[in-house]
Tab-separated table of C-alpha atoms in Angstrom:
chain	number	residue	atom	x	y	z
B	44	UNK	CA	-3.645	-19.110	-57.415
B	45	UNK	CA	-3.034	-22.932	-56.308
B	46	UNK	CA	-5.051	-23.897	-52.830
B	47	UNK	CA	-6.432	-27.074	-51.862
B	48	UNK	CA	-9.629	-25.207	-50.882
B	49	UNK	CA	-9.876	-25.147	-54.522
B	50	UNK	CA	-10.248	-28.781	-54.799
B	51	UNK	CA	-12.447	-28.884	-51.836
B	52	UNK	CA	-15.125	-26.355	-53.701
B	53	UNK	CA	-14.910	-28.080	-56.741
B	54	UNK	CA	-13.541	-25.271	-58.841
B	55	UNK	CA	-10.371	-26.942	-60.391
B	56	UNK	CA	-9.450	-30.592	-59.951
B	57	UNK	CA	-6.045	-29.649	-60.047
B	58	UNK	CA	-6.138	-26.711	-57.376
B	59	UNK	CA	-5.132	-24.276	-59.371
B	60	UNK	CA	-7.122	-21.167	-60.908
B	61	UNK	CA	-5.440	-18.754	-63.613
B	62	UNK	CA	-7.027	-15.060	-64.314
B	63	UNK	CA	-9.094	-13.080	-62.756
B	64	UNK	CA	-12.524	-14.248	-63.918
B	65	UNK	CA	-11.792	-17.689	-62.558
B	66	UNK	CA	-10.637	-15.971	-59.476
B	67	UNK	CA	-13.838	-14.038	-58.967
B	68	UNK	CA	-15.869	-17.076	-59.605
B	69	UNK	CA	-13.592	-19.054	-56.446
B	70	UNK	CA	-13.931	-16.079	-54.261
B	71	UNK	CA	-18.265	-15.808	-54.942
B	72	UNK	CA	-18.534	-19.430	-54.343
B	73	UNK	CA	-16.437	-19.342	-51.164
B	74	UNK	CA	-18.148	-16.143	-49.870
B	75	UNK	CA	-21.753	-17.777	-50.412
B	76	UNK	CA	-20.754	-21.072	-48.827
B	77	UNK	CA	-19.082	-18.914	-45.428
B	78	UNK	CA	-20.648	-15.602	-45.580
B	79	UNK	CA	-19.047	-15.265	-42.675
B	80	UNK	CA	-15.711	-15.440	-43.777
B	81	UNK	CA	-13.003	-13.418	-42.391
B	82	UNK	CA	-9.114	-13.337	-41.581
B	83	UNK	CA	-6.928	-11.864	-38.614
B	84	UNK	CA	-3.810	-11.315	-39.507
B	85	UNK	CA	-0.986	-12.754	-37.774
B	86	UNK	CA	1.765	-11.416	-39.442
B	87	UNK	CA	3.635	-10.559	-42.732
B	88	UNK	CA	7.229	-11.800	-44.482
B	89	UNK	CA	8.974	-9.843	-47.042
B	90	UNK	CA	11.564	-10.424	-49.525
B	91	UNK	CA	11.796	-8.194	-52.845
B	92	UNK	CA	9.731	-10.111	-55.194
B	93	UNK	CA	7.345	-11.631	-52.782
B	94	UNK	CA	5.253	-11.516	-50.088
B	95	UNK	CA	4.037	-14.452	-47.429
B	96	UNK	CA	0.615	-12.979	-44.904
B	97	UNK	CA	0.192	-15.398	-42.033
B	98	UNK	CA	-3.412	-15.372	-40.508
B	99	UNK	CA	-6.057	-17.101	-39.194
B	100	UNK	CA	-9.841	-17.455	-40.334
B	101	UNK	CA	-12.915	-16.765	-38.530
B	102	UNK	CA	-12.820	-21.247	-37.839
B	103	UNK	CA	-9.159	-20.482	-35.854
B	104	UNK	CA	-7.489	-22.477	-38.779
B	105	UNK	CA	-3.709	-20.639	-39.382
B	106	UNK	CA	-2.759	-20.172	-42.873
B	107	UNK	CA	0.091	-18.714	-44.988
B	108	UNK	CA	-0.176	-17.267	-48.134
B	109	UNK	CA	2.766	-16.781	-50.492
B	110	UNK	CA	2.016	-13.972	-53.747
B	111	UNK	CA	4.653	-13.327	-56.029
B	112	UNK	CA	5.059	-10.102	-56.998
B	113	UNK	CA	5.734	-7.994	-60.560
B	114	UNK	CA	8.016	-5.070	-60.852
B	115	UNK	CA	4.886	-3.001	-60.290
B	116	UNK	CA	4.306	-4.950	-56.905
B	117	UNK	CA	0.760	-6.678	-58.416
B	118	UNK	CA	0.497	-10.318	-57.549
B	119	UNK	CA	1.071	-12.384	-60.156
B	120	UNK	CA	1.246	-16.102	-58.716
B	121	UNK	CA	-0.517	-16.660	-55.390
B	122	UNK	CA	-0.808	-20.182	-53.089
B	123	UNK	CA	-2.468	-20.133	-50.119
B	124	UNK	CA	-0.776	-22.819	-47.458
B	125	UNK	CA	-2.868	-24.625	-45.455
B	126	UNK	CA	-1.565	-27.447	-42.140
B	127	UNK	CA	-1.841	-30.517	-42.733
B	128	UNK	CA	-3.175	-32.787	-40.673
């Protein structure tokens, strides 16, 4: 998974996190820091290999996420796509 939130917590200087234990460890630090945190989706893209879910988070930022998907549909590359200002 490559984010710039991933930066911004201090997890990986270079934004990007590979497995699922470093994953899990992004995910418990962001869910302590906003306990709050939550998304509305906006709306989905499709293509045969991939996905892109457009939302918004419980601070009315808009993001898009693109996950790349296996021949068993898992994720197996994911960036989340922030605006930038």
């Amino acid at each position: 998974m490559t984010s710039d939130k991933i930066q911004a917590l201090g997890c990986d200087a270079s934004g990007t996190l590979r497995g699922k234990a470093s994953l899990r460890m992004y995910w418990g630090k962001a869910l302590q820091l906003l306990p709050n945190l939550h998304f509305d989706l906006i709306d989905t893209y499709v293509s045969p290999d991939s996905l892109v879910v457009f939302y918004q988070n419980e601070r009315g930022a808009k993001i898009c996420e693109y996950l790349r998907l296996n021949a068993a549909g898992k994720i197996i590359q994911g960036s989340a796509n922030h605006l930038a200002h």
